[in-house]
Amino acid sequence: MLDEKKIDPCEEQDTRREVLPPCAFVLFGATGDLTRRKIVPALFDLQLQGLLPEKFVIVAFARRDKTDESFREDLQAAIKEFAPKLPAEGDEWNKFAASVFYHRSNLDDVGGYNRLSDRLKELDNSHGVAGNRLFYIATPPDNFGEIIENLGKARLNEPGLESSWSRLIVEKPFGTDLGTAHELNASLANYFTEKQIYRIDHYLGKETVQNILVLRFANQIFEPLWNNKYVNHIQITVAETLGMEGRGNYFEQSGITRDMVQNHALQVLTLIAMEPPVALSADAVRDEKVKVLKSLRPFSLDDVAKYTVRGQYGKGEVPAKEGETEKAASYREEEGVAEGSDVETYAAFHFHCDNWRWSGVPLYVQAGKRMPKRATEVLIQFKSVPDVLFAKLDCNTVQPNRLVIRIQPDEGASLEIGSKVPGPEMRVEPVRLDFKYGSSFDTPIRDSYQRLILDAMRGDASLFARNDEVEAAWALITPILDAWRDLSCPIFPNYAAGSWGPTAAQDLLQSGEAWHLPK
Ligand code: BG6
């Protein structure tokens, strides 16, 4: 691993050189939170970097009464609020604003979609967007069905012109269990082919998540050890300091397992556990991820009691600005949350991957809100060396090697190895070889939405979930959610806001193991 060394980004990977096809980006949920916080700042930043197609328009489809001009002002305000470092003024802003149009319609009115179709044809002529359409559904999930159906009825699922394309990005949540995910896949399949569909999981757009495949398969040194002969266990931690932030209503229907585990944590797990794909193509990568999901042992009711832990935060102290802490309310006191709610804000799982590579290696996953630190990290804990040589020393401190992949923040990876402590005796202590994105590359890490939107415009679905992949993840998680309804719930709250979750989570690990707590 390299430290403190600047590496020039490889020229071929400079996407600035790529000419992207013209495109009309049609946004549903255009007045929503995700649009303001993520999607529009991502699009504007792409323009600032010169990465958007030369011929490009944004069409917002929403029911509120707005004009092109008033909607542009809303977007400018959103960028100033949520991406204050981006200069939303002057020529660059004017250029961006000029590409934005507002189309007012109710989501359930097929007439509005027919009018949208006419408007897109006008834009093909006036702005040269060549019949290519990228629809982005960022509404609440209740609207997904009607939008898909009405797009189909207005024949917007078909390319605008011969040789052009029509694609659809679908936001999460993709269903709430196996049944609803299957229904959503079926309703998409009524109008769109699988190649047209881009199911978003923004974790896949994170550089460090993509780097898992590079770390594993572009280096010779890890893969020979990446199996049950050498790995003792694996941990994935997805921890956030935030509580509900006004999303209590949503979270009551979701819980941390639907919100972060079924999607983000399992995506990380599949990349860590998968076999080398035959190519980097979308289907080759996703084929291998699906195999991992299918190898994860299904949970019986007994397994759920034994191999899962649920938690919910009570009052506590959480990190605030500049190393200080502040008091935090309990989950049940948050806006939109029922007084006696049994919804989990923390969950931990011991997965068993019943395949040749991983048989016998515990895969632990924990995710939680109101933890002491915002950090997503993967720990690969290797087995100990044979206890022969250094065991004879008076002070035997030889530790097993540990590889920690820091998905966020402080993106990078570190490998702990044993080293001789300088001095007259033979004493061994663990030291860290550390790689940090920040000091190794000049290129800053951008928000994951940028990469995902670009990939959808390019027609590359490798970083999006396939229909069978989403259903395989739900097939694993749904029985756990069902069993939790039948099993008696722990007495909530069972961890204080600002702590590392319920003490029961420790019992999930095998003796001698402890949760890796991001520093
Ligand atoms: C979203 C969840 O998918 O991911 C949120 O709905 C969560 O609850 C967010 O806070 C975390 O994303 P990130 O990129 O900040 O780790």
PDB file of N, CA and C and ligand atoms in Angstrom, residues 38 172 201-203 206 238-240 242-243 247 250-251 256 259-260 263-264 369 374 376 408 447-449, ligand 1:
ATOM      1  N   LYS A  38     -29.552  15.906  -3.529  1.00  0.00           N
ATOM      2  CA  LYS A  38     -28.583  15.043  -4.217  1.00  0.00           C
ATOM      3  C   LYS A  38     -28.578  15.198  -5.740  1.00  0.00           C
ATOM      4  N   LYS A 172     -34.676   3.970  -4.614  1.00  0.00           N
ATOM      5  CA  LYS A 172     -35.106   3.092  -3.533  1.00  0.00           C
ATOM      6  C   LYS A 172     -36.249   3.756  -2.774  1.00  0.00           C
ATOM      7  N   ASP A 201     -28.745   2.075  -6.218  1.00  0.00           N
ATOM      8  CA  ASP A 201     -28.345   1.924  -4.818  1.00  0.00           C
ATOM      9  C   ASP A 201     -27.115   2.816  -4.711  1.00  0.00           C
ATOM     10  N   HIS A 202     -27.238   3.950  -4.060  1.00  0.00           N
ATOM     11  CA  HIS A 202     -26.175   4.952  -4.201  1.00  0.00           C
ATOM     12  C   HIS A 202     -24.848   4.476  -3.597  1.00  0.00           C
ATOM     13  N   TYR A 203     -24.888   3.397  -2.778  1.00  0.00           N
ATOM     14  CA  TYR A 203     -23.613   2.881  -2.266  1.00  0.00           C
ATOM     15  C   TYR A 203     -22.717   2.372  -3.398  1.00  0.00           C
ATOM     16  N   LYS A 206     -20.268   4.818  -4.805  1.00  0.00           N
ATOM     17  CA  LYS A 206     -19.164   5.315  -3.972  1.00  0.00           C
ATOM     18  C   LYS A 206     -17.847   4.736  -4.488  1.00  0.00           C
ATOM     19  N   VAL A 238     -22.153  -0.391   9.221  1.00  0.00           N
ATOM     20  CA  VAL A 238     -22.699   0.816   8.588  1.00  0.00           C
ATOM     21  C   VAL A 238     -23.289   1.650   9.720  1.00  0.00           C
ATOM     22  N   ALA A 239     -22.523   2.626  10.186  1.00  0.00           N
ATOM     23  CA  ALA A 239     -22.950   3.382  11.370  1.00  0.00           C
ATOM     24  C   ALA A 239     -23.187   4.837  11.008  1.00  0.00           C
ATOM     25  N   GLU A 240     -24.253   5.393  11.569  1.00  0.00           N
ATOM     26  CA  GLU A 240     -24.562   6.809  11.351  1.00  0.00           C
ATOM     27  C   GLU A 240     -24.801   7.485  12.687  1.00  0.00           C
ATOM     28  N   LEU A 242     -26.632  10.272  12.764  1.00  0.00           N
ATOM     29  CA  LEU A 242     -27.931  10.935  12.618  1.00  0.00           C
ATOM     30  C   LEU A 242     -29.061  10.106  13.209  1.00  0.00           C
ATOM     31  N   GLY A 243     -30.112  10.822  13.646  1.00  0.00           N
ATOM     32  CA  GLY A 243     -31.343  10.147  14.034  1.00  0.00           C
ATOM     33  C   GLY A 243     -32.302  10.235  12.854  1.00  0.00           C
ATOM     34  N   ARG A 247     -37.572  12.235   9.267  1.00  0.00           N
ATOM     35  CA  ARG A 247     -38.020  11.099   8.439  1.00  0.00           C
ATOM     36  C   ARG A 247     -38.671  10.007   9.284  1.00  0.00           C
ATOM     37  N   TYR A 250     -41.419   7.887   7.607  1.00  0.00           N
ATOM     38  CA  TYR A 250     -40.867   6.903   6.669  1.00  0.00           C
ATOM     39  C   TYR A 250     -40.228   5.750   7.443  1.00  0.00           C
ATOM     40  N   PHE A 251     -39.444   6.090   8.459  1.00  0.00           N
ATOM     41  CA  PHE A 251     -38.664   5.061   9.156  1.00  0.00           C
ATOM     42  C   PHE A 251     -39.566   4.084   9.894  1.00  0.00           C
ATOM     43  N   ILE A 256     -34.223   0.003  10.171  1.00  0.00           N
ATOM     44  CA  ILE A 256     -32.868   0.051   9.601  1.00  0.00           C
ATOM     45  C   ILE A 256     -32.627  -1.100   8.620  1.00  0.00           C
ATOM     46  N   ASP A 259     -34.014  -0.078   5.378  1.00  0.00           N
ATOM     47  CA  ASP A 259     -33.408   1.186   4.957  1.00  0.00           C
ATOM     48  C   ASP A 259     -31.949   1.016   4.522  1.00  0.00           C
ATOM     49  N   MET A 260     -31.191   0.205   5.241  1.00  0.00           N
ATOM     50  CA  MET A 260     -29.741   0.178   4.994  1.00  0.00           C
ATOM     51  C   MET A 260     -29.155  -1.221   4.780  1.00  0.00           C
ATOM     52  N   ASN A 263     -30.248  -3.375   1.182  1.00  0.00           N
ATOM     53  CA  ASN A 263     -29.651  -2.776  -0.013  1.00  0.00           C
ATOM     54  C   ASN A 263     -28.153  -2.506   0.196  1.00  0.00           C
ATOM     55  N   HIS A 264     -27.825  -1.410   0.914  1.00  0.00           N
ATOM     56  CA  HIS A 264     -26.432  -0.951   0.958  1.00  0.00           C
ATOM     57  C   HIS A 264     -25.485  -2.000   1.566  1.00  0.00           C
ATOM     58  N   LYS A 369     -28.516   3.645  13.494  1.00  0.00           N
ATOM     59  CA  LYS A 369     -28.655   5.106  13.603  1.00  0.00           C
ATOM     60  C   LYS A 369     -28.217   5.497  15.011  1.00  0.00           C
ATOM     61  N   ARG A 374     -20.050   8.384  12.403  1.00  0.00           N
ATOM     62  CA  ARG A 374     -20.534   8.022  11.067  1.00  0.00           C
ATOM     63  C   ARG A 374     -19.401   7.299  10.366  1.00  0.00           C
ATOM     64  N   THR A 376     -18.673   3.725   7.617  1.00  0.00           N
ATOM     65  CA  THR A 376     -18.959   2.434   6.999  1.00  0.00           C
ATOM     66  C   THR A 376     -17.610   1.770   6.759  1.00  0.00           C
ATOM     67  N   GLN A 408     -16.302   4.951   4.122  1.00  0.00           N
ATOM     68  CA  GLN A 408     -16.468   6.374   4.404  1.00  0.00           C
ATOM     69  C   GLN A 408     -16.489   6.596   5.892  1.00  0.00           C
ATOM     70  N   ASP A 447     -19.673  13.033  -5.120  1.00  0.00           N
ATOM     71  CA  ASP A 447     -20.870  12.356  -4.626  1.00  0.00           C
ATOM     72  C   ASP A 447     -21.248  11.198  -5.550  1.00  0.00           C
ATOM     73  N   SER A 448     -21.695  10.104  -4.934  1.00  0.00           N
ATOM     74  CA  SER A 448     -21.949   8.882  -5.710  1.00  0.00           C
ATOM     75  C   SER A 448     -23.020   9.071  -6.791  1.00  0.00           C
ATOM     76  N   TYR A 449     -23.946  10.005  -6.584  1.00  0.00           N
ATOM     77  CA  TYR A 449     -24.997  10.199  -7.592  1.00  0.00           C
ATOM     78  C   TYR A 449     -24.418  10.637  -8.933  1.00  0.00           C
TER      79      TYR A 449
HETATM   80  C1  BG6 B   1     -30.157   6.155   2.571  1.00  0.00           C
HETATM   81  C2  BG6 B   1     -30.983   5.912   3.794  1.00  0.00           C
HETATM   82  O1  BG6 B   1     -30.400   5.170   1.606  1.00  0.00           O
HETATM   83  O2  BG6 B   1     -28.781   6.139   2.917  1.00  0.00           O
HETATM   84  C3  BG6 B   1     -30.668   6.914   4.890  1.00  0.00           C
HETATM   85  O3  BG6 B   1     -32.361   5.991   3.468  1.00  0.00           O
HETATM   86  C4  BG6 B   1     -29.192   6.951   5.157  1.00  0.00           C
HETATM   87  O4  BG6 B   1     -31.383   6.596   6.083  1.00  0.00           O
HETATM   88  C5  BG6 B   1     -28.419   7.134   3.864  1.00  0.00           C
HETATM   89  O5  BG6 B   1     -28.932   8.022   6.045  1.00  0.00           O
HETATM   90  C6  BG6 B   1     -26.936   6.991   4.122  1.00  0.00           C
HETATM   91  O6  BG6 B   1     -26.224   7.329   2.971  1.00  0.00           O
HETATM   92  P1  BG6 B   1     -24.711   7.774   3.099  1.00  0.00           P
HETATM   93  O7  BG6 B   1     -24.261   7.892   1.688  1.00  0.00           O
HETATM   94  O8  BG6 B   1     -24.690   9.074   3.845  1.00  0.00           O
HETATM   95  O9  BG6 B   1     -24.005   6.698   3.867  1.00  0.00           O
END
